Amino acid sequence: MRRILKTTLISAVLLSWLTAGSGTVVGQSLGPNIKDGPQGSIFWDDVPSKVPADARRGQIYWVQERSDAPSDSKGWNVIYVTEAVDGSLTYASGEIYIPTRPDGGQRQLVLWNHETAGSQDSCAPSRRSLVSAYGPRIPGLDELLKKGFVVVGSDYQGLGTPGATVYLNGSAQARASLDAARFAQSFPGANVGPKFTTYGWSQGGQTSLWLAHLQEKYAPELDLIGVGEIAPASRHWDLTEYDLTTTVTGGYYIMRMAGLHVGRVDLKLRDVLSIDGLEMLEHLSSGCWDLAAATTGNPTTLYANQEGLKPGTPWRKLLDENDAFLPTKNVPFVFFQGDKDDAVPVGQTRKVAADLCADGVTVDYRESAGLGHENIVPVAAAALPGWFVQRFEGAKAVSACPRIK
């Protein structure tokens, strides 16, 4: 009897996994204008390669309800329209979380920009559970929902959906993120207005900077009012110079070059990757962190062709273009950075914060002694919900500019 029961339970679990997918449930219709997507991984895999010419950026293609939303909230995966690197329309995946208690009026929107997750489709944040062995996947999500915020985020182009993954291409990722904010405007039950705050960690920190640069031009109907930065991977060239001195970031270097190469048939990866670096590209499709595991311990110089990085070369010009996120919209920023970060050195974040200050932006800079790239995240998660409340209330933001060097 126990063996039969155990077999039945295992079969039920397997059936549930095969039909619903990780973190998803059989969705209930949200109305005649919102299409329920299929359950399981085909929700992402069966997305059409072509977008109708009359589609709008931020238009929802289909949705899939999640089963792991925090208490007193509901969550959905969403396929929606955004721009590809070349400006053509494409589909991207994302997610949205909405409090279930009555809102008593218009809700406020927070836009999350995720960190490096890998480049294989199964690594996409919306395909994964909200809780992992490392803690909450979206920092501060529970507290944000308790405060009544709607939280939305993008997987960015090509991560989760068909097509090449656009990794650390700041302007492209910012457009995907802004289009996630757009789909939140029309999502049933969200009831959000045009004002929003945004925050991001690492890769998502770069997205947030570019988002603040592009919002008024790309999505003028929206209104960004505050930006949270958690150890942002801000500038390609600064990161590249740092990578070439380490034995721990070779995988990031290879991923960045592969991500910037998307849509650029005029450039050759062999101009910035050595033979050893080119051989490592196969790890991008074999697992979320296989590339990091395969390269850690070896000097990044083993994988780089430094000739292609010299000033005036096509690749160096592209790196410089991807670093041109200034000026940003003049809204308050808050930075969280550990001084022991070996992925994004503290000096790089101080420099970005100082540059924003020089542009007249109000910057609150919070540096934590002894913390690195991962354990700075709980510090930010504890502080950001209250900081976002202050932005929507119109409170005067604190400036640390006089002491940032």
mmCIF file of C-alpha atoms in Angstrom:
data_model
loop_
_atom_site.group_PDB
_atom_site.id
_atom_site.type_symbol
_atom_site.label_atom_id
_atom_site.label_comp_id
_atom_site.label_asym_id
_atom_site.label_seq_id
_atom_site.Cartn_x
_atom_site.Cartn_y
_atom_site.Cartn_z
ATOM 1 C CA MET A 1 0.000 0.000 0.000
ATOM 2 C CA ARG A 2 2.773 2.422 0.940
ATOM 3 C CA ARG A 3 4.627 1.621 -2.275
ATOM 4 C CA ILE A 4 1.460 2.147 -4.364
ATOM 5 C CA LEU A 5 0.739 5.434 -2.588
ATOM 6 C CA LYS A 6 4.307 6.563 -3.110
ATOM 7 C CA THR A 7 4.141 5.671 -6.801
ATOM 8 C CA THR A 8 0.817 7.485 -7.152
ATOM 9 C CA LEU A 9 2.195 10.585 -5.481
ATOM 10 C CA ILE A 10 5.280 10.554 -7.674
ATOM 11 C CA SER A 11 3.111 10.167 -10.764
ATOM 12 C CA ALA A 12 0.912 13.034 -9.640
ATOM 13 C CA VAL A 13 3.919 15.265 -9.053
ATOM 14 C CA LEU A 14 5.372 14.385 -12.446
ATOM 15 C CA LEU A 15 2.038 15.002 -14.145
ATOM 16 C CA SER A 16 1.702 18.345 -12.386
ATOM 17 C CA TRP A 17 5.198 19.327 -13.469
ATOM 18 C CA LEU A 18 4.635 18.262 -17.062
ATOM 19 C CA THR A 19 1.309 20.037 -17.429
ATOM 20 C CA ALA A 20 1.789 23.156 -15.336
ATOM 21 C CA GLY A 21 5.506 23.901 -15.402
ATOM 22 C CA SER A 22 7.634 25.240 -12.574
ATOM 23 C CA GLY A 23 5.867 27.923 -10.579
ATOM 24 C CA THR A 24 2.704 27.871 -12.694
ATOM 25 C CA VAL A 25 -0.905 26.797 -12.290
ATOM 26 C CA VAL A 26 -3.714 26.319 -14.759
ATOM 27 C CA GLY A 27 -4.647 29.953 -15.256
ATOM 28 C CA GLN A 28 -8.084 31.447 -14.995
ATOM 29 C CA SER A 29 -9.139 33.759 -17.784
ATOM 30 C CA LEU A 30 -8.422 37.432 -17.134
ATOM 31 C CA GLY A 31 -10.976 38.578 -19.663
ATOM 32 C CA PRO A 32 -11.763 38.533 -23.378
ATOM 33 C CA ASN A 33 -8.776 40.728 -24.296
ATOM 34 C CA ILE A 34 -6.125 38.607 -22.529
ATOM 35 C CA LYS A 35 -5.182 35.251 -24.007
ATOM 36 C CA ASP A 36 -4.349 32.359 -21.683
ATOM 37 C CA GLY A 37 -1.091 30.785 -22.759
ATOM 38 C CA PRO A 38 -0.312 27.063 -22.625
ATOM 39 C CA GLN A 39 1.024 25.461 -19.454
ATOM 40 C CA GLY A 40 4.570 24.222 -19.054
ATOM 41 C CA SER A 41 7.623 25.303 -21.019
ATOM 42 C CA ILE A 42 5.761 25.609 -24.316
ATOM 43 C CA PHE A 43 4.430 28.895 -22.910
ATOM 44 C CA TRP A 44 7.875 30.305 -23.779
ATOM 45 C CA ASP A 45 8.993 27.887 -26.501
ATOM 46 C CA ASP A 46 5.937 28.235 -28.763
ATOM 47 C CA VAL A 47 6.105 32.012 -29.029
ATOM 48 C CA PRO A 48 5.910 33.039 -32.713
ATOM 49 C CA SER A 49 9.075 34.291 -34.372
ATOM 50 C CA LYS A 50 7.214 37.089 -36.136
ATOM 51 C CA VAL A 51 5.264 39.920 -34.509
ATOM 52 C CA PRO A 52 2.355 41.493 -36.411
ATOM 53 C CA ALA A 53 3.393 44.791 -37.975
ATOM 54 C CA ASP A 54 0.565 46.644 -36.226
ATOM 55 C CA ALA A 55 1.453 45.328 -32.739
ATOM 56 C CA ARG A 56 2.174 47.879 -30.020
ATOM 57 C CA ARG A 57 5.245 47.864 -27.809
ATOM 58 C CA GLY A 58 4.094 46.502 -24.463
ATOM 59 C CA GLN A 59 1.150 44.645 -25.995
ATOM 60 C CA ILE A 60 0.416 41.348 -24.236
ATOM 61 C CA TYR A 61 0.511 38.199 -26.372
ATOM 62 C CA TRP A 62 -0.521 35.697 -23.685
ATOM 63 C CA VAL A 63 -0.275 35.038 -19.935
ATOM 64 C CA GLN A 64 0.251 32.126 -17.555
ATOM 65 C CA GLU A 65 -0.688 32.283 -13.881
ATOM 66 C CA ARG A 66 2.026 31.358 -11.374
ATOM 67 C CA SER A 67 1.537 29.231 -8.259
ATOM 68 C CA ASP A 68 4.338 30.715 -6.152
ATOM 69 C CA ALA A 69 3.236 34.328 -5.695
ATOM 70 C CA PRO A 70 3.672 35.578 -2.109
ATOM 71 C CA SER A 71 0.678 35.445 0.201
ATOM 72 C CA ASP A 72 -2.056 37.995 -0.481
ATOM 73 C CA SER A 73 -0.920 38.422 -4.065
ATOM 74 C CA LYS A 74 -1.178 36.811 -7.482
ATOM 75 C CA GLY A 75 1.477 36.463 -10.146
ATOM 76 C CA TRP A 76 1.577 35.814 -13.870
ATOM 77 C CA ASN A 77 4.169 35.118 -16.522
ATOM 78 C CA VAL A 78 3.640 37.321 -19.562
ATOM 79 C CA ILE A 79 4.735 37.226 -23.195
ATOM 80 C CA TYR A 80 4.689 40.720 -24.652
ATOM 81 C CA VAL A 81 5.944 42.867 -27.523
ATOM 82 C CA THR A 82 9.189 44.838 -27.334
ATOM 83 C CA GLU A 83 12.015 45.942 -29.618
ATOM 84 C CA ALA A 84 14.900 43.817 -30.820
ATOM 85 C CA VAL A 85 18.430 45.208 -30.999
ATOM 86 C CA ASP A 86 17.802 46.432 -34.560
ATOM 87 C CA GLY A 87 14.562 48.192 -33.626
ATOM 88 C CA SER A 88 12.250 45.572 -35.152
ATOM 89 C CA LEU A 89 9.450 44.119 -33.050
ATOM 90 C CA THR A 90 10.015 40.911 -31.112
ATOM 91 C CA TYR A 91 8.488 39.012 -28.199
ATOM 92 C CA ALA A 92 9.988 38.889 -24.719
ATOM 93 C CA SER A 93 8.899 37.220 -21.490
ATOM 94 C CA GLY A 94 8.356 38.803 -18.114
ATOM 95 C CA GLU A 95 6.338 38.543 -14.906
ATOM 96 C CA ILE A 96 3.955 40.637 -12.813
ATOM 97 C CA TYR A 97 2.801 40.421 -9.187
ATOM 98 C CA ILE A 98 -0.322 42.185 -7.878
ATOM 99 C CA PRO A 99 -1.619 42.446 -4.287
ATOM 100 C CA THR A 100 -5.007 40.797 -3.848
ATOM 101 C CA ARG A 101 -6.348 43.052 -1.122
ATOM 102 C CA PRO A 102 -8.544 45.954 -2.318
ATOM 103 C CA ASP A 103 -6.427 48.863 -3.501
ATOM 104 C CA GLY A 104 -8.867 51.678 -2.705
ATOM 105 C CA GLY A 105 -7.686 53.497 -5.810
ATOM 106 C CA GLN A 106 -4.767 53.519 -8.184
ATOM 107 C CA ARG A 107 -1.814 51.298 -7.287
ATOM 108 C CA GLN A 108 1.836 52.257 -7.634
ATOM 109 C CA LEU A 109 4.291 50.442 -9.907
ATOM 110 C CA VAL A 110 7.821 49.177 -9.217
ATOM 111 C CA LEU A 111 9.882 47.838 -12.121
ATOM 112 C CA TRP A 112 12.516 45.200 -11.273
ATOM 113 C CA ASN A 113 15.558 44.583 -13.515
ATOM 114 C CA HIS A 114 17.197 41.206 -12.911
ATOM 115 C CA GLU A 115 20.833 40.266 -12.487
ATOM 116 C CA THR A 116 22.914 37.892 -14.621
ATOM 117 C CA ALA A 117 20.911 34.684 -14.877
ATOM 118 C CA GLY A 118 22.692 32.819 -17.695
ATOM 119 C CA SER A 119 21.968 32.784 -21.404
ATOM 120 C CA GLN A 120 20.152 29.470 -21.857
ATOM 121 C CA ASP A 121 16.357 29.861 -22.118
ATOM 122 C CA SER A 122 15.722 27.730 -19.027
ATOM 123 C CA CYS A 123 17.707 30.292 -17.001
ATOM 124 C CA ALA A 124 15.110 33.020 -17.588
ATOM 125 C CA PRO A 125 13.813 34.407 -14.274
ATOM 126 C CA SER A 126 10.144 33.917 -15.201
ATOM 127 C CA ARG A 127 10.833 30.200 -15.794
ATOM 128 C CA ARG A 128 12.172 29.753 -12.260
ATOM 129 C CA SER A 129 10.679 29.649 -8.790
ATOM 130 C CA LEU A 130 10.534 32.856 -6.785
ATOM 131 C CA VAL A 131 12.456 31.215 -3.949
ATOM 132 C CA SER A 132 15.737 29.367 -4.336
ATOM 133 C CA ALA A 133 18.455 28.021 -2.077
ATOM 134 C CA TYR A 134 19.982 31.507 -2.237
ATOM 135 C CA GLY A 135 16.852 33.303 -1.031
ATOM 136 C CA PRO A 136 14.164 35.435 -2.722
ATOM 137 C CA ARG A 137 14.691 35.852 -6.465
ATOM 138 C CA ILE A 138 13.231 39.385 -6.559
ATOM 139 C CA PRO A 139 14.737 41.395 -3.686
ATOM 140 C CA GLY A 140 12.141 42.885 -1.345
ATOM 141 C CA LEU A 141 9.172 41.478 -3.276
ATOM 142 C CA ASP A 142 7.134 40.453 -0.220
ATOM 143 C CA GLU A 143 7.509 43.846 1.455
ATOM 144 C CA LEU A 144 6.760 45.711 -1.758
ATOM 145 C CA LEU A 145 3.523 43.771 -2.191
ATOM 146 C CA LYS A 146 2.582 44.330 1.451
ATOM 147 C CA LYS A 147 2.968 48.059 0.856
ATOM 148 C CA GLY A 148 0.536 47.785 -2.051
ATOM 149 C CA PHE A 149 2.988 48.042 -4.942
ATOM 150 C CA VAL A 150 2.547 46.161 -8.207
ATOM 151 C CA VAL A 151 5.897 44.632 -9.195
ATOM 152 C CA VAL A 152 6.782 43.852 -12.806
ATOM 153 C CA GLY A 153 9.951 42.663 -14.524
ATOM 154 C CA SER A 154 11.343 41.545 -17.878
ATOM 155 C CA ASP A 155 13.557 38.598 -18.808
ATOM 156 C CA TYR A 156 14.982 40.809 -21.621
ATOM 157 C CA GLN A 157 15.197 39.850 -25.278
ATOM 158 C CA GLY A 158 16.079 36.252 -26.107
ATOM 159 C CA LEU A 159 16.283 34.949 -22.545
ATOM 160 C CA GLY A 160 13.358 32.572 -22.096
ATOM 161 C CA THR A 161 11.962 33.135 -25.571
ATOM 162 C CA PRO A 162 13.378 32.056 -28.963
ATOM 163 C CA GLY A 163 16.332 33.990 -30.307
ATOM 164 C CA ALA A 164 19.799 34.982 -29.158
ATOM 165 C CA THR A 165 20.151 36.329 -25.624
ATOM 166 C CA VAL A 166 20.917 40.047 -25.504
ATOM 167 C CA TYR A 167 23.241 40.181 -22.497
ATOM 168 C CA LEU A 168 24.337 43.530 -21.029
ATOM 169 C CA ASN A 169 23.218 45.483 -24.073
ATOM 170 C CA GLY A 170 22.023 48.412 -22.011
ATOM 171 C CA SER A 171 19.757 50.212 -24.456
ATOM 172 C CA ALA A 172 18.057 47.018 -25.660
ATOM 173 C CA GLN A 173 17.439 45.712 -22.148
ATOM 174 C CA ALA A 174 16.092 49.093 -21.053
ATOM 175 C CA ARG A 175 13.542 49.018 -23.885
ATOM 176 C CA ALA A 176 12.426 45.524 -22.886
ATOM 177 C CA SER A 177 12.076 46.723 -19.306
ATOM 178 C CA LEU A 178 10.128 49.850 -20.235
ATOM 179 C CA ASP A 179 7.795 47.718 -22.352
ATOM 180 C CA ALA A 180 7.183 45.544 -19.277
ATOM 181 C CA ALA A 181 6.091 48.719 -17.477
ATOM 182 C CA ARG A 182 3.832 49.363 -20.461
ATOM 183 C CA PHE A 183 2.122 45.980 -20.259
ATOM 184 C CA ALA A 184 1.512 46.596 -16.563
ATOM 185 C CA GLN A 185 -0.561 49.638 -17.562
ATOM 186 C CA SER A 186 -3.100 47.421 -19.330
ATOM 187 C CA PHE A 187 -2.850 44.296 -17.185
ATOM 188 C CA PRO A 188 -6.273 43.428 -15.686
ATOM 189 C CA GLY A 189 -6.423 44.232 -11.982
ATOM 190 C CA ALA A 190 -3.086 46.049 -11.842
ATOM 191 C CA ASN A 191 -4.694 49.495 -11.913
ATOM 192 C CA VAL A 192 -1.373 51.351 -12.029
ATOM 193 C CA GLY A 193 -0.690 54.866 -13.177
ATOM 194 C CA PRO A 194 2.158 56.175 -15.333
ATOM 195 C CA LYS A 195 4.473 56.985 -12.418
ATOM 196 C CA PHE A 196 6.918 54.250 -11.467
ATOM 197 C CA THR A 197 10.193 53.524 -9.717
ATOM 198 C CA THR A 198 12.788 51.015 -10.856
ATOM 199 C CA TYR A 199 15.673 49.043 -9.368
ATOM 200 C CA GLY A 200 18.182 46.493 -10.550
ATOM 201 C CA TRP A 201 21.084 44.391 -9.401
ATOM 202 C CA SER A 202 24.332 43.860 -11.332
ATOM 203 C CA GLN A 203 23.230 43.403 -14.974
ATOM 204 C CA GLY A 204 19.915 44.930 -13.955
ATOM 205 C CA GLY A 205 21.729 47.925 -12.527
ATOM 206 C CA GLN A 206 23.033 48.729 -15.994
ATOM 207 C CA THR A 207 19.489 48.262 -17.339
ATOM 208 C CA SER A 208 18.190 50.752 -14.774
ATOM 209 C CA LEU A 209 20.787 53.358 -15.768
ATOM 210 C CA TRP A 210 19.919 53.018 -19.447
ATOM 211 C CA LEU A 211 16.224 53.055 -18.602
ATOM 212 C CA ALA A 212 16.676 56.408 -16.873
ATOM 213 C CA HIS A 213 18.484 57.640 -19.988
ATOM 214 C CA LEU A 214 15.807 56.469 -22.462
ATOM 215 C CA GLN A 215 12.460 56.724 -20.664
ATOM 216 C CA GLU A 216 11.449 60.213 -21.735
ATOM 217 C CA LYS A 217 12.208 59.484 -25.395
ATOM 218 C CA TYR A 218 11.201 55.820 -25.689
ATOM 219 C CA ALA A 219 8.180 55.753 -23.367
ATOM 220 C CA PRO A 220 7.127 59.390 -22.803
ATOM 221 C CA GLU A 221 3.707 58.348 -21.527
ATOM 222 C CA LEU A 222 5.432 56.845 -18.463
ATOM 223 C CA ASP A 223 6.993 58.852 -15.639
ATOM 224 C CA LEU A 224 10.084 57.506 -13.859
ATOM 225 C CA ILE A 225 10.416 59.051 -10.379
ATOM 226 C CA GLY A 226 13.276 57.140 -8.708
ATOM 227 C CA VAL A 227 16.036 54.571 -9.361
ATOM 228 C CA GLY A 228 17.619 51.990 -7.056
ATOM 229 C CA GLU A 229 21.039 50.614 -8.007
ATOM 230 C CA ILE A 230 22.467 47.455 -6.415
ATOM 231 C CA ALA A 231 26.141 46.870 -7.357
ATOM 232 C CA PRO A 232 25.441 47.897 -10.963
ATOM 233 C CA ALA A 233 27.516 46.406 -13.799
ATOM 234 C CA SER A 234 27.499 49.860 -15.305
ATOM 235 C CA ARG A 235 30.225 50.323 -17.901
ATOM 236 C CA HIS A 236 31.584 47.699 -20.283
ATOM 237 C CA TRP A 237 34.990 49.250 -20.728
ATOM 238 C CA ASP A 238 35.630 49.678 -17.011
ATOM 239 C CA LEU A 239 34.510 46.099 -16.434
ATOM 240 C CA THR A 240 36.672 44.868 -19.303
ATOM 241 C CA GLU A 241 39.769 46.580 -17.929
ATOM 242 C CA TYR A 242 39.057 44.994 -14.562
ATOM 243 C CA ASP A 243 38.360 41.553 -16.064
ATOM 244 C CA LEU A 244 41.784 41.511 -17.691
ATOM 245 C CA THR A 245 43.373 41.660 -14.227
ATOM 246 C CA THR A 246 41.419 38.817 -12.592
ATOM 247 C CA THR A 247 40.953 35.052 -12.569
ATOM 248 C CA VAL A 248 37.283 35.146 -11.497
ATOM 249 C CA THR A 249 35.414 37.084 -14.202
ATOM 250 C CA GLY A 250 36.477 35.428 -17.461
ATOM 251 C CA GLY A 251 32.998 33.997 -17.945
ATOM 252 C CA TYR A 252 31.436 37.444 -17.603
ATOM 253 C CA TYR A 253 33.840 38.817 -20.214
ATOM 254 C CA ILE A 254 32.896 36.099 -22.713
ATOM 255 C CA MET A 255 29.162 36.518 -22.012
ATOM 256 C CA ARG A 256 29.331 40.292 -22.434
ATOM 257 C CA MET A 257 31.044 40.059 -25.798
ATOM 258 C CA ALA A 258 28.597 37.395 -26.981
ATOM 259 C CA GLY A 259 25.670 39.520 -25.817
ATOM 260 C CA LEU A 260 26.893 42.648 -27.596
ATOM 261 C CA HIS A 261 27.512 40.616 -30.738
ATOM 262 C CA VAL A 262 23.776 39.885 -31.118
ATOM 263 C CA GLY A 263 22.480 41.697 -34.173
ATOM 264 C CA ARG A 264 25.942 42.885 -35.215
ATOM 265 C CA VAL A 265 26.879 40.781 -38.242
ATOM 266 C CA ASP A 266 29.550 43.353 -39.073
ATOM 267 C CA LEU A 267 31.582 42.330 -36.030
ATOM 268 C CA LYS A 268 33.502 39.112 -35.421
ATOM 269 C CA LEU A 269 33.821 37.543 -31.987
ATOM 270 C CA ARG A 270 37.304 36.329 -32.899
ATOM 271 C CA ASP A 271 38.431 39.946 -32.765
ATOM 272 C CA VAL A 272 37.836 40.104 -28.987
ATOM 273 C CA LEU A 273 37.966 36.412 -28.027
ATOM 274 C CA SER A 274 41.034 34.212 -28.284
ATOM 275 C CA ILE A 275 40.868 30.638 -29.549
ATOM 276 C CA ASP A 276 40.404 29.522 -25.930
ATOM 277 C CA GLY A 277 37.634 32.085 -25.508
ATOM 278 C CA LEU A 278 35.836 30.952 -28.661
ATOM 279 C CA GLU A 279 35.999 27.352 -27.437
ATOM 280 C CA MET A 280 34.187 28.422 -24.273
ATOM 281 C CA LEU A 281 31.126 29.678 -26.167
ATOM 282 C CA GLU A 282 29.591 26.199 -26.168
ATOM 283 C CA HIS A 283 29.074 26.520 -22.405
ATOM 284 C CA LEU A 284 26.572 29.335 -22.976
ATOM 285 C CA SER A 285 23.976 26.789 -24.100
ATOM 286 C CA SER A 286 24.809 23.987 -21.667
ATOM 287 C CA GLY A 287 23.700 25.503 -18.366
ATOM 288 C CA CYS A 288 23.164 28.731 -16.488
ATOM 289 C CA TRP A 289 26.537 28.794 -14.743
ATOM 290 C CA ASP A 290 28.586 26.275 -16.730
ATOM 291 C CA LEU A 291 30.643 29.019 -18.367
ATOM 292 C CA ALA A 292 31.562 30.569 -15.022
ATOM 293 C CA ALA A 293 32.537 27.165 -13.646
ATOM 294 C CA ALA A 294 34.676 26.407 -16.692
ATOM 295 C CA THR A 295 36.584 29.711 -16.609
ATOM 296 C CA THR A 296 36.972 30.534 -12.922
ATOM 297 C CA GLY A 297 40.581 30.180 -11.786
ATOM 298 C CA ASN A 298 42.038 31.053 -15.172
ATOM 299 C CA PRO A 299 43.138 34.584 -16.068
ATOM 300 C CA THR A 300 40.668 36.413 -18.299
ATOM 301 C CA THR A 301 43.606 37.265 -20.567
ATOM 302 C CA LEU A 302 43.556 33.590 -21.618
ATOM 303 C CA TYR A 303 40.171 34.144 -23.256
ATOM 304 C CA ALA A 304 40.572 37.682 -24.632
ATOM 305 C CA ASN A 305 41.967 38.913 -27.932
ATOM 306 C CA GLN A 306 43.127 42.299 -26.720
ATOM 307 C CA GLU A 307 43.932 43.587 -30.203
ATOM 308 C CA GLY A 308 40.222 44.096 -30.835
ATOM 309 C CA LEU A 309 39.866 46.193 -27.689
ATOM 310 C CA LYS A 310 42.276 48.949 -28.685
ATOM 311 C CA PRO A 311 40.969 52.518 -29.102
ATOM 312 C CA GLY A 312 39.461 53.156 -32.524
ATOM 313 C CA THR A 313 38.612 49.512 -33.266
ATOM 314 C CA PRO A 314 34.952 48.637 -34.090
ATOM 315 C CA TRP A 315 34.584 46.650 -30.878
ATOM 316 C CA ARG A 316 35.983 49.429 -28.717
ATOM 317 C CA LYS A 317 33.536 51.866 -30.330
ATOM 318 C CA LEU A 318 30.681 49.482 -29.528
ATOM 319 C CA LEU A 319 31.812 49.184 -25.914
ATOM 320 C CA ASP A 320 31.940 52.960 -25.614
ATOM 321 C CA GLU A 321 28.458 53.306 -27.169
ATOM 322 C CA ASN A 322 27.077 50.825 -24.645
ATOM 323 C CA ASP A 323 28.518 52.915 -21.828
ATOM 324 C CA ALA A 324 26.811 56.134 -22.975
ATOM 325 C CA PHE A 325 23.881 56.110 -20.557
ATOM 326 C CA LEU A 326 24.463 59.698 -19.439
ATOM 327 C CA PRO A 327 22.670 61.998 -19.072
ATOM 328 C CA THR A 328 19.858 60.281 -17.220
ATOM 329 C CA LYS A 329 16.487 61.709 -16.299
ATOM 330 C CA ASN A 330 16.968 63.977 -13.314
ATOM 331 C CA VAL A 331 15.297 61.816 -10.675
ATOM 332 C CA PRO A 332 16.646 60.620 -7.304
ATOM 333 C CA PHE A 333 19.033 57.649 -7.311
ATOM 334 C CA VAL A 334 20.107 55.444 -4.435
ATOM 335 C CA PHE A 335 23.143 53.117 -4.691
ATOM 336 C CA PHE A 336 23.966 50.054 -2.580
ATOM 337 C CA GLN A 337 27.501 48.711 -2.897
ATOM 338 C CA GLY A 338 29.804 46.444 -0.904
ATOM 339 C CA ASP A 339 33.464 47.390 -0.673
ATOM 340 C CA LYS A 340 34.556 43.748 -1.095
ATOM 341 C CA ASP A 341 32.732 43.172 -4.393
ATOM 342 C CA ASP A 342 34.933 41.122 -6.759
ATOM 343 C CA ALA A 343 32.462 41.224 -9.665
ATOM 344 C CA VAL A 344 31.740 44.972 -9.746
ATOM 345 C CA PRO A 345 34.579 46.778 -7.943
ATOM 346 C CA VAL A 346 33.511 49.486 -5.540
ATOM 347 C CA GLY A 347 35.555 52.117 -7.373
ATOM 348 C CA GLN A 348 33.466 51.654 -10.512
ATOM 349 C CA THR A 349 30.214 52.277 -8.651
ATOM 350 C CA ARG A 350 31.628 55.310 -6.873
ATOM 351 C CA LYS A 351 32.636 56.698 -10.269
ATOM 352 C CA VAL A 352 29.142 56.262 -11.751
ATOM 353 C CA ALA A 353 27.549 57.852 -8.686
ATOM 354 C CA ALA A 354 29.985 60.779 -8.893
ATOM 355 C CA ASP A 355 29.247 61.247 -12.598
ATOM 356 C CA LEU A 356 25.526 61.417 -11.875
ATOM 357 C CA CYS A 357 26.202 63.990 -9.172
ATOM 358 C CA ALA A 358 28.222 66.037 -11.654
ATOM 359 C CA ASP A 359 25.144 66.066 -13.899
ATOM 360 C CA GLY A 360 23.077 67.555 -11.081
ATOM 361 C CA VAL A 361 21.294 64.331 -10.116
ATOM 362 C CA THR A 362 20.433 63.728 -6.449
ATOM 363 C CA VAL A 363 22.338 60.587 -5.412
ATOM 364 C CA ASP A 364 22.114 58.747 -2.098
ATOM 365 C CA TYR A 365 25.144 56.442 -1.885
ATOM 366 C CA ARG A 366 25.236 53.639 0.699
ATOM 367 C CA GLU A 367 28.428 51.618 0.877
ATOM 368 C CA SER A 368 28.700 48.612 3.205
ATOM 369 C CA ALA A 369 32.040 47.545 4.634
ATOM 370 C CA GLY A 370 32.944 43.892 4.235
ATOM 371 C CA LEU A 371 30.123 43.012 1.839
ATOM 372 C CA GLY A 372 30.436 41.592 -1.655
ATOM 373 C CA HIS A 373 28.348 41.237 -4.777
ATOM 374 C CA GLU A 374 25.721 38.887 -3.337
ATOM 375 C CA ASN A 375 25.384 39.781 0.333
ATOM 376 C CA ILE A 376 24.778 43.459 -0.433
ATOM 377 C CA VAL A 377 21.393 42.458 -1.882
ATOM 378 C CA PRO A 378 19.570 41.874 1.463
ATOM 379 C CA VAL A 379 20.749 45.311 2.605
ATOM 380 C CA ALA A 380 19.156 46.900 -0.444
ATOM 381 C CA ALA A 381 16.036 44.737 -0.197
ATOM 382 C CA ALA A 382 15.416 45.973 3.347
ATOM 383 C CA ALA A 383 15.802 49.640 2.443
ATOM 384 C CA LEU A 384 14.268 50.031 -1.011
ATOM 385 C CA PRO A 385 10.537 49.520 -0.255
ATOM 386 C CA GLY A 386 10.570 52.467 2.163
ATOM 387 C CA TRP A 387 12.676 54.537 -0.246
ATOM 388 C CA PHE A 388 10.130 53.899 -3.014
ATOM 389 C CA VAL A 389 7.269 54.955 -0.725
ATOM 390 C CA GLN A 390 9.068 58.264 -0.165
ATOM 391 C CA ARG A 391 9.411 58.838 -3.910
ATOM 392 C CA PHE A 392 5.685 58.378 -4.490
ATOM 393 C CA GLU A 393 4.939 60.626 -1.520
ATOM 394 C CA GLY A 394 7.130 63.339 -3.025
ATOM 395 C CA ALA A 395 9.526 63.478 -0.073
ATOM 396 C CA LYS A 396 12.834 65.240 -0.598
ATOM 397 C CA ALA A 397 15.575 62.723 -1.405
ATOM 398 C CA VAL A 398 18.813 62.579 0.557
ATOM 399 C CA SER A 399 21.955 63.570 -1.344
ATOM 400 C CA ALA A 400 25.355 62.070 -0.599
ATOM 401 C CA CYS A 401 27.017 63.902 -3.492
ATOM 402 C CA PRO A 402 29.329 66.068 -1.337
ATOM 403 C CA ARG A 403 31.076 62.972 0.043
ATOM 404 C CA ILE A 404 31.185 60.776 -3.093
ATOM 405 C CA LYS A 405 34.680 60.598 -4.600
#
